[in-house]
Coordinates of C-alpha atoms in Angstrom, one line a residue:
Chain N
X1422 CA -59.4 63.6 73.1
X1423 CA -57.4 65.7 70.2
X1424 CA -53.9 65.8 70.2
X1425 CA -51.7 68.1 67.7
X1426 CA -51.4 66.7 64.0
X1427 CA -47.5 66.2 63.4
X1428 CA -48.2 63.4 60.2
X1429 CA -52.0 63.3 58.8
X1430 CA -54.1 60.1 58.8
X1431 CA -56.9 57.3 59.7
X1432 CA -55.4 54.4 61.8
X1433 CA -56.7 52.1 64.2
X1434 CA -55.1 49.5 66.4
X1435 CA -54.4 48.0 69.6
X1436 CA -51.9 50.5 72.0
X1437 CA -48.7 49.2 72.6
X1438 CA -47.4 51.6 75.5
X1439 CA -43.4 52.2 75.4
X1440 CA -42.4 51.7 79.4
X1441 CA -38.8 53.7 77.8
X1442 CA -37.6 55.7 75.3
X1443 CA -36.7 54.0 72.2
X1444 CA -35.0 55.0 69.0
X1445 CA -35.9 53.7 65.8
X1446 CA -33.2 53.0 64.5
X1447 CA -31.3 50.5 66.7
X1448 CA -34.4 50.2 68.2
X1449 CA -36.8 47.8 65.9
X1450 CA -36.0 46.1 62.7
X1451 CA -38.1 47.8 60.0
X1452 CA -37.1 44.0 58.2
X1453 CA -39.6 42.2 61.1
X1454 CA -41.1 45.0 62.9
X1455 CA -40.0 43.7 66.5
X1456 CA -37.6 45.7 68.8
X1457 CA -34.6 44.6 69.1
X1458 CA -32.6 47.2 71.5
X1459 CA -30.9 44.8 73.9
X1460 CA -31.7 47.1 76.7
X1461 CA -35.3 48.2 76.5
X1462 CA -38.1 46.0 78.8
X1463 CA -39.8 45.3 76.1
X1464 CA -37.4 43.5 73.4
X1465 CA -38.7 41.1 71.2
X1466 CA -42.2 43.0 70.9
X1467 CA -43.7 43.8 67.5
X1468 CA -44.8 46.9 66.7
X1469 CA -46.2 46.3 63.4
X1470 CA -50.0 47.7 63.2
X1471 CA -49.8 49.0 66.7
X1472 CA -50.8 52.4 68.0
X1473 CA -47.4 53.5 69.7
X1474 CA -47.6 55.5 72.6
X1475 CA -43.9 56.8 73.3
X1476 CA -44.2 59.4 76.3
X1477 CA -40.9 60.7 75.2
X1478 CA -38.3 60.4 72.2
X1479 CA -34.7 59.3 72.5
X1480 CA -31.9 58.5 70.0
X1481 CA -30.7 58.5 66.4
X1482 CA -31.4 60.5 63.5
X1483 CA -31.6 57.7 61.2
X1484 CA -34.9 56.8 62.8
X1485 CA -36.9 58.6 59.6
X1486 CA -35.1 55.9 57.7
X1487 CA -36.4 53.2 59.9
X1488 CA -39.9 54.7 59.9
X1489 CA -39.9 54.9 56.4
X1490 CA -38.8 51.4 55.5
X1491 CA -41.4 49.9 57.7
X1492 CA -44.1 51.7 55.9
X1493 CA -42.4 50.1 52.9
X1494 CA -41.7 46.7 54.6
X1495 CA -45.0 47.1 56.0
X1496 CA -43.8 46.3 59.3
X1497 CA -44.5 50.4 60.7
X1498 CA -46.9 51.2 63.4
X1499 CA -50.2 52.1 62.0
X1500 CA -50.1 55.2 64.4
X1501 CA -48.0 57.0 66.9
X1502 CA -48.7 59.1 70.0
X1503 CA -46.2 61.1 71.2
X1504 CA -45.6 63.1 74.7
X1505 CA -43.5 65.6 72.7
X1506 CA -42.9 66.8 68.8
X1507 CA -40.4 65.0 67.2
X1508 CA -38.4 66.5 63.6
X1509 CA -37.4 63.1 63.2
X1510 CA -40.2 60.5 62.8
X1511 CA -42.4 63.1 61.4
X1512 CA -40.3 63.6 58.4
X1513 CA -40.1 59.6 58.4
X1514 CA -43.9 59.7 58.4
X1515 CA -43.9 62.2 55.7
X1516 CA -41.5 60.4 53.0
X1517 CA -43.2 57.0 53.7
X1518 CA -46.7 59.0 52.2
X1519 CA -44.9 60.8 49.2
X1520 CA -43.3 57.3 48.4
X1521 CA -45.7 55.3 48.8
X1522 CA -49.1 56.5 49.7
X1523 CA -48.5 54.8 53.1
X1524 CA -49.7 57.5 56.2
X1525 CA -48.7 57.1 59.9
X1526 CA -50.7 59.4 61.5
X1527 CA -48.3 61.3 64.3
X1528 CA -49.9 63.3 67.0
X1529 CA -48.6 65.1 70.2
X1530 CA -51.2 64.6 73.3
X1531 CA -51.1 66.2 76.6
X1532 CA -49.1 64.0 79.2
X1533 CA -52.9 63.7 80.8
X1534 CA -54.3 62.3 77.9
X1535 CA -51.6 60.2 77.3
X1536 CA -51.3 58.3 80.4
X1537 CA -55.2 57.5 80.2
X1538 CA -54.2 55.0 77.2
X1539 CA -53.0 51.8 78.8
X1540 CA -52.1 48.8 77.1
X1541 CA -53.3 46.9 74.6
X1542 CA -56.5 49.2 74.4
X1543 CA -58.3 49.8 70.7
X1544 CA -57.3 53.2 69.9
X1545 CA -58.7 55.2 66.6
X1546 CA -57.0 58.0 65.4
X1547 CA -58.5 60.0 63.0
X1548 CA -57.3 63.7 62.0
X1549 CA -56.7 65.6 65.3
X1550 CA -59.2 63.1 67.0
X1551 CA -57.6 60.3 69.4
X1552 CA -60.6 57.9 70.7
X1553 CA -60.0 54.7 72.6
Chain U
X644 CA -39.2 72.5 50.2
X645 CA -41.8 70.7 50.8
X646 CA -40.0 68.6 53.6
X647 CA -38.5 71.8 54.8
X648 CA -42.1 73.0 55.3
X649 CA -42.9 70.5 57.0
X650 CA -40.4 71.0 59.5
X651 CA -41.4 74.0 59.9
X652 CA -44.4 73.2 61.2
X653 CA -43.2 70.5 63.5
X654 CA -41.1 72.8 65.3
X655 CA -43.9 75.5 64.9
X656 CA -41.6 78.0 63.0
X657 CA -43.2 81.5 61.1
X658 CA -39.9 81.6 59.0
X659 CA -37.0 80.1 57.4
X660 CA -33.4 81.2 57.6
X661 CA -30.5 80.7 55.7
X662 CA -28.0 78.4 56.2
X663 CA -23.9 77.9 55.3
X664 CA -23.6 74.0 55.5
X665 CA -25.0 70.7 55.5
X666 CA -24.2 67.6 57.1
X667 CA -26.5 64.2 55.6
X668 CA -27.1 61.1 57.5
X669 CA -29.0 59.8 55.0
X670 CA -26.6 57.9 52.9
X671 CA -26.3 55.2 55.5
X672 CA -28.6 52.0 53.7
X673 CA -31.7 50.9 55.7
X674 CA -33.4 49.0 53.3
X675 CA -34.8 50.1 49.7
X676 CA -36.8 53.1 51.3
X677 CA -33.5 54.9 51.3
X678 CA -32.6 54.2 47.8
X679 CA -36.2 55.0 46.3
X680 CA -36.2 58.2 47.9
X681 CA -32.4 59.7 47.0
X682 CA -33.7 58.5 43.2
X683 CA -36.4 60.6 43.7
X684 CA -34.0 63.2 44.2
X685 CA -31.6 62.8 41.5
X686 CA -34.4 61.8 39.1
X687 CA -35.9 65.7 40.1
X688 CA -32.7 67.2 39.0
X689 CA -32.0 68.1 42.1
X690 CA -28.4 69.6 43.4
X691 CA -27.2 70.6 47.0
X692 CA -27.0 74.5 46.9
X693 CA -24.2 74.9 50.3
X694 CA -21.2 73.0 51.1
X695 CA -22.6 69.4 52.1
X696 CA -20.6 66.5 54.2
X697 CA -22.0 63.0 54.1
X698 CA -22.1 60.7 57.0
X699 CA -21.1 56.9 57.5
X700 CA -22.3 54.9 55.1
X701 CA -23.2 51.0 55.3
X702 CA -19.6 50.1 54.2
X703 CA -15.7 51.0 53.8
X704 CA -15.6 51.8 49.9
X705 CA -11.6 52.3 49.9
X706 CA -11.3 48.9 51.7
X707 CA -14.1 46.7 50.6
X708 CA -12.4 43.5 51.6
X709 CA -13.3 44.2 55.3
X710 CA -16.7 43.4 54.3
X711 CA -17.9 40.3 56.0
X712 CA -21.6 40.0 54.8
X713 CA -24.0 39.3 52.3
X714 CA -22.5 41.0 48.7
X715 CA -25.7 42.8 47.4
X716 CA -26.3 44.4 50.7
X717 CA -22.6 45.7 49.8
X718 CA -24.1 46.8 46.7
X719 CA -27.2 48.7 47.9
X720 CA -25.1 50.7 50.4
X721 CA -22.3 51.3 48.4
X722 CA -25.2 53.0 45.5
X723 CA -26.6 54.9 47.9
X724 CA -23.5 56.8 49.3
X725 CA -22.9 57.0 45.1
X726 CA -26.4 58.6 44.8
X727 CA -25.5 61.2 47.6
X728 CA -22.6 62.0 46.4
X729 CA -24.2 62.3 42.9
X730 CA -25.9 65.4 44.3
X731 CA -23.0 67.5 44.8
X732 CA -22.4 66.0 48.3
X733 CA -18.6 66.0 49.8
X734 CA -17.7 62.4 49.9
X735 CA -16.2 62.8 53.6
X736 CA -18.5 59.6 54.9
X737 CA -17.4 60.3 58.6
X738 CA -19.9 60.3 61.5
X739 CA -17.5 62.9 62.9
X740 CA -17.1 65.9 60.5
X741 CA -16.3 68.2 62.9
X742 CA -12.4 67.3 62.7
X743 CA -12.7 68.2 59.6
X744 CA -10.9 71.8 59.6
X745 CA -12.8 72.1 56.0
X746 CA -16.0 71.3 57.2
X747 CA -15.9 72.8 60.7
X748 CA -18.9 75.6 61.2
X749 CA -17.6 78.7 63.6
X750 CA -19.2 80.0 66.3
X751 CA -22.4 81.1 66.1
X752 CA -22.7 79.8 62.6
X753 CA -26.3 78.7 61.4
X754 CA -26.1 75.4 60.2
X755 CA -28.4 72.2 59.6
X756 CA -26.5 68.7 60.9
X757 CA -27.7 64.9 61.4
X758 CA -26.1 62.6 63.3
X759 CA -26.7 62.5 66.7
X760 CA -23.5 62.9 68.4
X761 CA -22.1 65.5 65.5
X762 CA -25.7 67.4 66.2
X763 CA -24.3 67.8 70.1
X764 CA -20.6 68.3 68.8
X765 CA -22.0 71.3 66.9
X766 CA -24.1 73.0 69.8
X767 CA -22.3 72.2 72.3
X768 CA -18.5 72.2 71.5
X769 CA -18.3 74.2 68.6
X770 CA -21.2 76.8 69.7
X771 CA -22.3 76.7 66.0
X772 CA -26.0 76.4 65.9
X773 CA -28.6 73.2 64.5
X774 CA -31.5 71.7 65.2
X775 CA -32.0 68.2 65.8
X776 CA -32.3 66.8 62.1
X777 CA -32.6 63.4 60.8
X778 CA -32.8 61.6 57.5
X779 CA -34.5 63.0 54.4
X780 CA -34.7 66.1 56.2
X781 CA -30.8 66.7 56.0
X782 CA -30.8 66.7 52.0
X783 CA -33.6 68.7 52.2
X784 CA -32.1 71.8 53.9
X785 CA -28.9 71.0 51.7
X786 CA -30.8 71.3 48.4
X787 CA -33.0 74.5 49.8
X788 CA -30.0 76.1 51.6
X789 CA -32.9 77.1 54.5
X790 CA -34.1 76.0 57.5
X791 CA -37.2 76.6 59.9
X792 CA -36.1 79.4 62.5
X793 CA -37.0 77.0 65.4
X794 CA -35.6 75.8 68.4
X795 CA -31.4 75.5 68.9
X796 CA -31.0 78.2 66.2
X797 CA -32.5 80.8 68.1
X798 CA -30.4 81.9 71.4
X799 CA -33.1 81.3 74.0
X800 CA -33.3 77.6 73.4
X801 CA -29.8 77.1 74.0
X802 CA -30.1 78.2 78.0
X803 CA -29.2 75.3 80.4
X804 CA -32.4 74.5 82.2
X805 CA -30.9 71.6 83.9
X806 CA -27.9 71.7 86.2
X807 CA -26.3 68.5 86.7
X808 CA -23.5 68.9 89.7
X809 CA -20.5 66.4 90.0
X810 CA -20.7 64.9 93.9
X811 CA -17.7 65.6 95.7
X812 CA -16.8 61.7 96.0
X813 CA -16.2 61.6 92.2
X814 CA -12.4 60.5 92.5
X815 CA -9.8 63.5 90.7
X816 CA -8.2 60.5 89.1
X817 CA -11.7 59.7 87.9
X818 CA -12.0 63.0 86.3
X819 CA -8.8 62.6 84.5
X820 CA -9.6 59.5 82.8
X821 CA -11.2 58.7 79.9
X822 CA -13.5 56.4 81.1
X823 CA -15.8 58.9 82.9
X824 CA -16.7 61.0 80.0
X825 CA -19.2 58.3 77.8
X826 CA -20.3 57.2 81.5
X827 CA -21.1 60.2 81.8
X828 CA -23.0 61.1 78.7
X829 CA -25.1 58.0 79.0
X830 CA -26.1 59.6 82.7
X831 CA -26.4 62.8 81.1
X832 CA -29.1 61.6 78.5
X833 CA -31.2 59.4 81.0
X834 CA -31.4 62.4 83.4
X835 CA -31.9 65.3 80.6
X836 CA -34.0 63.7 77.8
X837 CA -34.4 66.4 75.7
X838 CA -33.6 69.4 77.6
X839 CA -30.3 71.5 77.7
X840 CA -28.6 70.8 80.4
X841 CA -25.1 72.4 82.5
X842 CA -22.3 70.0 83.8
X843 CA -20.7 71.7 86.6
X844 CA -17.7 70.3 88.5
X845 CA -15.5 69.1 85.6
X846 CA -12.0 70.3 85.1
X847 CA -11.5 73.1 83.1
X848 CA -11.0 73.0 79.2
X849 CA -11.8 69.2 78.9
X850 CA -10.4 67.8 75.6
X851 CA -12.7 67.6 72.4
X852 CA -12.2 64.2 72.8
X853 CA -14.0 63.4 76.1
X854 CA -16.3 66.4 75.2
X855 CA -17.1 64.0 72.2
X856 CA -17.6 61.5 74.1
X857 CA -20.2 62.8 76.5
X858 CA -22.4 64.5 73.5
X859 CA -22.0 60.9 71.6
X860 CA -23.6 58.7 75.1
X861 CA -26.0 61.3 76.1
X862 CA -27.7 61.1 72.4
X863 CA -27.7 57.8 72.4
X864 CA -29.4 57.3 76.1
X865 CA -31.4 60.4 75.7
X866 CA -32.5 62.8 72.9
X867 CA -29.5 65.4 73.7
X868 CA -28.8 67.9 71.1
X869 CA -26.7 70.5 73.3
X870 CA -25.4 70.1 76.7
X871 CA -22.8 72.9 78.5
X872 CA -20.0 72.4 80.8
X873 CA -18.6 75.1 82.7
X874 CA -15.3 76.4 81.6
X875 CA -14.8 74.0 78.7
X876 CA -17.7 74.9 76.7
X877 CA -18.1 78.4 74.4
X878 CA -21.4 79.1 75.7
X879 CA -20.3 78.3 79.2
X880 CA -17.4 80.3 80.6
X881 CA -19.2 80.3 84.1
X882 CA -22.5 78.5 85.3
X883 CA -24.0 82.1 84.9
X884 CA -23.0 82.3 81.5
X885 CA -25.1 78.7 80.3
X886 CA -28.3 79.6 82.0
X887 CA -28.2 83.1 80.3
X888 CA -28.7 84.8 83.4
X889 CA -31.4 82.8 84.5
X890 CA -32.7 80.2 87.0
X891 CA -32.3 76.4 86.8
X892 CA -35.7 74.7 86.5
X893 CA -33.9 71.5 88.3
X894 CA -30.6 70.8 89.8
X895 CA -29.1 67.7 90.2
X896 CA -26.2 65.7 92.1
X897 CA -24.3 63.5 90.3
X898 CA -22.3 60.9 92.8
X899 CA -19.9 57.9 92.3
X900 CA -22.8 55.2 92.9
X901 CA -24.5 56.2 89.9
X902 CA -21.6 56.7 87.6
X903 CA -20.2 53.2 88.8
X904 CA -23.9 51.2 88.2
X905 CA -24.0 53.0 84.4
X906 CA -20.7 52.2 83.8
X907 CA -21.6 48.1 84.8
X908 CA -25.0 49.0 83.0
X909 CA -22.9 49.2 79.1
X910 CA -21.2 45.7 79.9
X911 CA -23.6 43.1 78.7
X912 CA -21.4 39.8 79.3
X913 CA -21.5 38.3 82.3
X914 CA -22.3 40.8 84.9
X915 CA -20.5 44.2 85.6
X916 CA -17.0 42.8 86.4
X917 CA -15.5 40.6 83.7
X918 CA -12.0 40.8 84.7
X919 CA -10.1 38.0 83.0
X920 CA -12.7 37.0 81.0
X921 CA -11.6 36.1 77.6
X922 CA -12.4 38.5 74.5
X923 CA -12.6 38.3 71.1
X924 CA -12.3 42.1 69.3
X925 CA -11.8 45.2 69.8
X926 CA -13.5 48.3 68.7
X927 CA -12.7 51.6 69.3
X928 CA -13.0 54.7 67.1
X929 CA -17.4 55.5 67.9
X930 CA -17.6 58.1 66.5
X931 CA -14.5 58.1 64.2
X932 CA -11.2 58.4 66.2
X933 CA -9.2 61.5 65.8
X934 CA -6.0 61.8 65.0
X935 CA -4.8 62.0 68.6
X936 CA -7.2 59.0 70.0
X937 CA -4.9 57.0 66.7
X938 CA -1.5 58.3 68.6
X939 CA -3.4 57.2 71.6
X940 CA -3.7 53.6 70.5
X941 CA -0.4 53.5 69.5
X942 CA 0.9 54.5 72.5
X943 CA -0.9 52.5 74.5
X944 CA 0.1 49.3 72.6
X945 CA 3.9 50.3 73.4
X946 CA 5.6 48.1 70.3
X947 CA 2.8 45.0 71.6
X948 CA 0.3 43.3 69.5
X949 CA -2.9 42.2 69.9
X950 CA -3.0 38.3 71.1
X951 CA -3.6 35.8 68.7
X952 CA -7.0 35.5 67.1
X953 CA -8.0 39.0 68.7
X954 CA -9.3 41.7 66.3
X955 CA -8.4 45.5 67.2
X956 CA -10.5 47.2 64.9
X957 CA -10.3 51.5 64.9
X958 CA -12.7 52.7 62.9
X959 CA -12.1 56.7 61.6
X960 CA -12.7 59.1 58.7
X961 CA -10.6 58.4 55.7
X962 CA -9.5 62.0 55.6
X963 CA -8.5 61.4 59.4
X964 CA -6.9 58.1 57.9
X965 CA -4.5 59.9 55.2
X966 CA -3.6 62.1 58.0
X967 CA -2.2 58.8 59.6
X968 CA -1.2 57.6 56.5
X969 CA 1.3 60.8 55.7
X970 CA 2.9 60.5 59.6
X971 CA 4.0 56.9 58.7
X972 CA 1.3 55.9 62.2
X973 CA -1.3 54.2 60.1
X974 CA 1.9 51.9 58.7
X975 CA 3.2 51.2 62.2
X976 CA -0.6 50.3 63.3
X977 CA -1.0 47.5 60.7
X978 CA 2.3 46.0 60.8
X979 CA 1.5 45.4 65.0
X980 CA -2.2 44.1 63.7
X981 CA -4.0 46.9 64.2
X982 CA -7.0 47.2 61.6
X983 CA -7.7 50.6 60.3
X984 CA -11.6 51.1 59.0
X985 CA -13.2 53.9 57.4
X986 CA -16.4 55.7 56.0
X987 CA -18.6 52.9 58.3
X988 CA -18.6 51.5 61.9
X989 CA -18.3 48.2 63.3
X990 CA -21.6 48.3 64.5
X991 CA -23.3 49.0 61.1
X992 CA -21.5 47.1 59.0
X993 CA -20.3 43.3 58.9
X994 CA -16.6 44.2 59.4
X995 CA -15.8 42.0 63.1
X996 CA -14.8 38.6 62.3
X997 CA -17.4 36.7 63.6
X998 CA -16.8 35.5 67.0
X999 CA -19.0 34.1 70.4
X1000 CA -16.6 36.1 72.5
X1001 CA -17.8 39.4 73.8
X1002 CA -16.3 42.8 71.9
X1003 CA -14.5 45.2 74.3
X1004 CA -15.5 49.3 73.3
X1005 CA -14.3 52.8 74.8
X1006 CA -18.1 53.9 73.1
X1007 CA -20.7 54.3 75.2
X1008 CA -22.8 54.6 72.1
X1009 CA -21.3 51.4 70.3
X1010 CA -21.8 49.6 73.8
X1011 CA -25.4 50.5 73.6
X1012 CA -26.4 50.1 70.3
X1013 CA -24.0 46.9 69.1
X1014 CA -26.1 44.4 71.0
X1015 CA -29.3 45.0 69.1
X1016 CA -27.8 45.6 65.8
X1017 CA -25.1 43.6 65.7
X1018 CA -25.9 41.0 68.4
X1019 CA -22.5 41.2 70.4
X1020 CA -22.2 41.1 73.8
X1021 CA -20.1 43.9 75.5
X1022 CA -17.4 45.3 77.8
X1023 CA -17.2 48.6 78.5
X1024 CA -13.3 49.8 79.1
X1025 CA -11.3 53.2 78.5
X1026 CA -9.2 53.3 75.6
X1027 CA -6.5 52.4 77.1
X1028 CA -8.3 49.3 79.2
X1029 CA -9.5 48.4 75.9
X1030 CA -6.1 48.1 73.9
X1031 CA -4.4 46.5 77.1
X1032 CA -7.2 43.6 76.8
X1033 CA -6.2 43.4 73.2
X1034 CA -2.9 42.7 73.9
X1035 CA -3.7 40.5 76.8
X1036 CA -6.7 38.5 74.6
X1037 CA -8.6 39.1 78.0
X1038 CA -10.4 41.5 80.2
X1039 CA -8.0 43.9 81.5
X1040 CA -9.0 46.4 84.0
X1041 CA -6.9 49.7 85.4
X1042 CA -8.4 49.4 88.9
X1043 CA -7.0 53.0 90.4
X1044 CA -9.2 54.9 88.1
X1045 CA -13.0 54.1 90.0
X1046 CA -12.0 54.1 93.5
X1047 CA -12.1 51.4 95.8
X1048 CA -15.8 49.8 95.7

C-alpha cells in the first residue's frame, strides 16, 4: 500500500500495533525504549526497532524530544504508521536526521490499510511504499 | 526555516503567516538530544525575532535545594533552560504563561504555543489562535517569526464538530466543585481525540481556573488543542455560536456514571475509594497554580499544618510566586509547612521526598502522567480534599460533592 510521506526513509521491522493512544513523552523512556505509561495495555513493551502502528495520536508536546533522543539513544522505532498527521513526532523525526543522520520514516495510511497490519507482522517501509 | 517548512507540509499549508509571540517547550531536558540541538542553535547565531516565554524546565533554579536527584542531571537541565534563554528567550519557565498579563495573546491574536494544556488555554479560553506545536518546532517559529497558515489559525478549524451534553443527573453541587472540571477534561480527551469539541450544560462564565483544568486533562487523555463551552468560552456565547452556524457531526451525553468511573480511573492506589488510607505528599499546582488557587490553599488550611512527615508541595511560576511573595501569602504558606516550587513540576523533577505512600493531586494530568514518570501511586482529590488530607496525613474525602453512589 502507499501511505503519505510525513518523515522520509528505508525501515523494516516487526509491527508493534498500539491498542491506545500513547504520547511519547510520558509514554516510553527514550533511556530503554519500553513504555512506561502506567495506564496503557501495553506497559513494559519495547518499541525499539519496531514499526509502530498508532491509529491515533494523543498527548504532550515534548514528544519530538522523546523521538529525538531515542534516535540518539538508539532506542526509536525504526518506523511509524500513523491513522492521522501529527506536527509533533514529525518534527522529532526531522531533528533526529539533521542531528544525526538517523531517519524514522513517518507515514499517514488510510484507516483500511492500517487495520490490515496486525501484530508482530514484517513490515518494510520504503519512500511512500508500505509492504508487509 | 527549514523546520518551519517542514511544518508546513505536515499540516499541508500553501503559506506562512506572521506571528506576535512565542511560547517554547523545548527547554525542558530529555536527554542530550535536547542540548545538541539548542547548540546547534546558538552555535548558528541564531536569535528569537518576537517576544518568546519559555516553559518548565527540568528544575527550580531560584531554589535548587529542592532538588532530590542525581547532580549532573541538575546540570544538563539547568544549561539547557541557560541555552534558551541565551537566544533572547523570556526566562518566565512556567507551563502556564497565560497568567502572565505580559505574556497574554488577545483575541484573535495569531500566535505559535507548546505545551499542551497552554496550547488549549490559548484556543479555547483566550480565543487567541495556535496550532498544536511541540519541541524544536517552538524555537523555530520564534527565530522565523512565521508559521504554516494551517489548521487552528484559520477560523473554520475552530468549529465544534462534537457536542458533548452534560446528563441531567450531574449533581449542581457537582458542577460547583472543583473536582468535576479535570474529570472532566480527561472524559473530554478520550471522547474527542483530536477534534474540537462543545461542552454544553455547564454554568455560565466558569472560572479560568476550572477552564484550565479541563484543557490541561483532555490534552493529556486526548490530543485536544481547543475545546468550547457555552457561555464561558469567547468563541461560544451560545451553542450556535461554537459550531459556526453549522451541524454537529456527533452529539454526545455525558452522565454521572461515567464521570464517577474516570474520576476512580486517576486513583492508582488501592482501588477507587481510599478513604483513610494513609498518604505521604501532596501536589497541587499542574499546571502552575495561580494566584487565587495559592489564596485557595491557604484558606483551605485555616491556620492548620500539614501532619507530620507529610509534604504539601505547590508548584507555580516564579513570577506568580513574587506575586505571593509581595502580599506576605508565600510567608504565611512556609511558616504552616507549605513548600512553594517553581520553574519545574513535581512530576518532572526529583523534588517529592521519596516516600512508598501514595501522592494525593487536584491534576488530572499529574494523576496521569506521575505514575510512569515518576513511579507514584495516586489519589485523585479537589483542592480542597487534597489540602484537608494534608492536614489529616490521610485520605480525606468531601462526600456531598458526587452524589450518593
Amino acid at each position: 500500500v502507499r501511505g503519505r510521506v510525513l518523515a522520509d526513509g528505508v525501515a523494516d521491522g516487526f509491527a508493534l500495533v498500539l491498542e491506545e493512544p500513547l504520547s511519547f513523552w510520558g509514554g516510553i523512556d527514550p533511556a530503554t525504549g519500553l513504555i512506561i505509561d502506567a495506564r496503557h495495555p501495553q506497559l513494559g513493551v519495547a518499541v525499539t526497532g519496531r514499526v509502530l502502528v498508532m491509529p491515533s495520536v494523543r498527548g504532550s508536546s515534548s514528544s519530538s524530544s522523546v523521538l529525538a533522543e531515542g534516535a540518539r539513544a538508539k532506542t526509536a522505532p525504526a518506523a511509524i504508521l500513523l491513522g492521522e498527521p501529527d506536527l509533533i513526532l514529525s518534527v522529532g523525526a526531522a531533528v533526529a536526521e539533521e542531528l544525526y543522520g538517523r531517519r524514522i520514516p513517518i507515514l499517514v495510511l488510510s484507516a483500511d490499510d492500517l487495520s490490515r497490519i496486525s501484530e508482530g507482522v514484517w513490515v518494510r517501509v520504503s519512500g511512500a511504499e508500505v509492504s508487509v | 526555516m527549514r523546520l518551519v517548512v517542514r511544518a508546513a507540509e505536515v499540516l499541508a499549508a500553501d503559506r506562512l503567516i506572521p506571528i506576535t509571540r512565542v511560547h517554547v517547550d523545548s527547554c525542558l531536558y530529555h536527554g542530550e538530544a535536547t542540548i545538541d540541538f539548542v547548540e546547534r542553535l546558538v552555535e548558528g547565531g541564531a536569535r528569537v525575532g518576537v517576544p518568546t516565554t519559555l516553559n518548565v524546565g527540568a528544575l527550580d533554579l531560584l531554589h535548587p535545594e529542592l532538588w532530590h536527584g542525581d547532580p549532573i542531571g541538575a546540570e544538563r537541565g539547568r544549561l539547557l533552560m541557560e541555552r534558551y534563554r541565551a537566544l533572547g528567550c523570556e526566562p518566565t519557565y512556567t507551563c502556564a504563561p497565560y497568567q502572565l498579563p505580559f505574556a497574554r495573546p488577545a483575541f484573535g491574536e495569531q500566535v505559535a504555543w507548546a505545551e499542551s494544556n497552554a496550547i488549549v488555554f490559548c484556543n479555547s479560553v483566550l480565543g487567541a489562535r495556535t496550532e498544536r506545536y511541540g519541541d524544536f518546532t517552538d524555537i523555530a517559529c520564534a527565530i522565523t517569526g512565521r508559521v504554516p497558515d494551517a489548521g487552528l489559525h484559520r477560523s473554520d478549524a475552530r468549529r465544534a464538530v462534537l457536542v458533548l451534553r452534560l446528563a441531567a443527573d450531574v449533581p449542581r453541587a457537582l458542577l460547583d466543585d472543583d473536582a468535576l472540571y479535570p474529570v472532566l477534561g480527561i472524559v473530554l480527551g478520550r471522547r474527542a481525540g483530536s477534534r474540537v469539541a462543545v461542552i454544553d450544560g455547564l454554568p455560565a462564565k466558569v472560572s479560568e481556573e476550572r477552564l484550565k483544568a479541563i484543557g490541561a486533562a483532555a490534552a493529556s487523555s486526548g490530543a485536544v488543542a481547543m475545546f468550547h463551552a457555552v457561555g464561558s468560552t469567547p468563541e461560544a456565547p451560545t451553542l450556535a455560536d461554537a459550531l459556526q452556524g453549522g451541524e454537529a457531526e456527533d452529539t454526545e451525553v455525558i452522565g454521572l456514571a461515567e464521570l464517577r468511573a474516570a474520576r476512580d480511573e486517576l486513583t492508582t492506589a488501592a482501588g477507587a475509594a481510599p478513604v483513610g488510607m494513609p498518604i505521604g505528599a501532596v501536589s497541587l499546582g499542574t499546571p502552575h497554580a495561580s494566584l487565587a488557587e495559592i489564596w485557595a490553599v491557604e484558606r483551605e488550611l485555616a491556620g492548620d499544618r500539614p501532619a507530620k512527615g507529610i509534604e504539601l508541595l505547590v508548584s507555580t511560576g516564579r513570577h506568580i510566586l513574587a506575586e505571593a511573595e509581595e502580599e506576605g501569602l508565600a510567608g504565611r504558606l512556609r511558616a504552616q509547612g507549605v513548600e512553594l516550587l517553581v520553574d519545574t513540576c513535581s512530576y518532572i523533577a526529583p523534588v517529592l521526598r521519596p516516600s512508598r505512600l501514595p501522592v494525593m493531586t487536584d491534576s488530572g494530568k499529574w494523576a496521569y502522567y506521575a505514575p510512569g514518570n515518576i513511579g507514584v501511586e495516586v489519589v485523585f482529590g479537589s483542592l480542597r480534599e487534597c489540602v484537608r488530607s494534608a492536614v489529616a496525613g490521610r485520605v480525606w474525602r468531601d462526600a456531598d460533592v458526587w452524589g450518593s453512589a
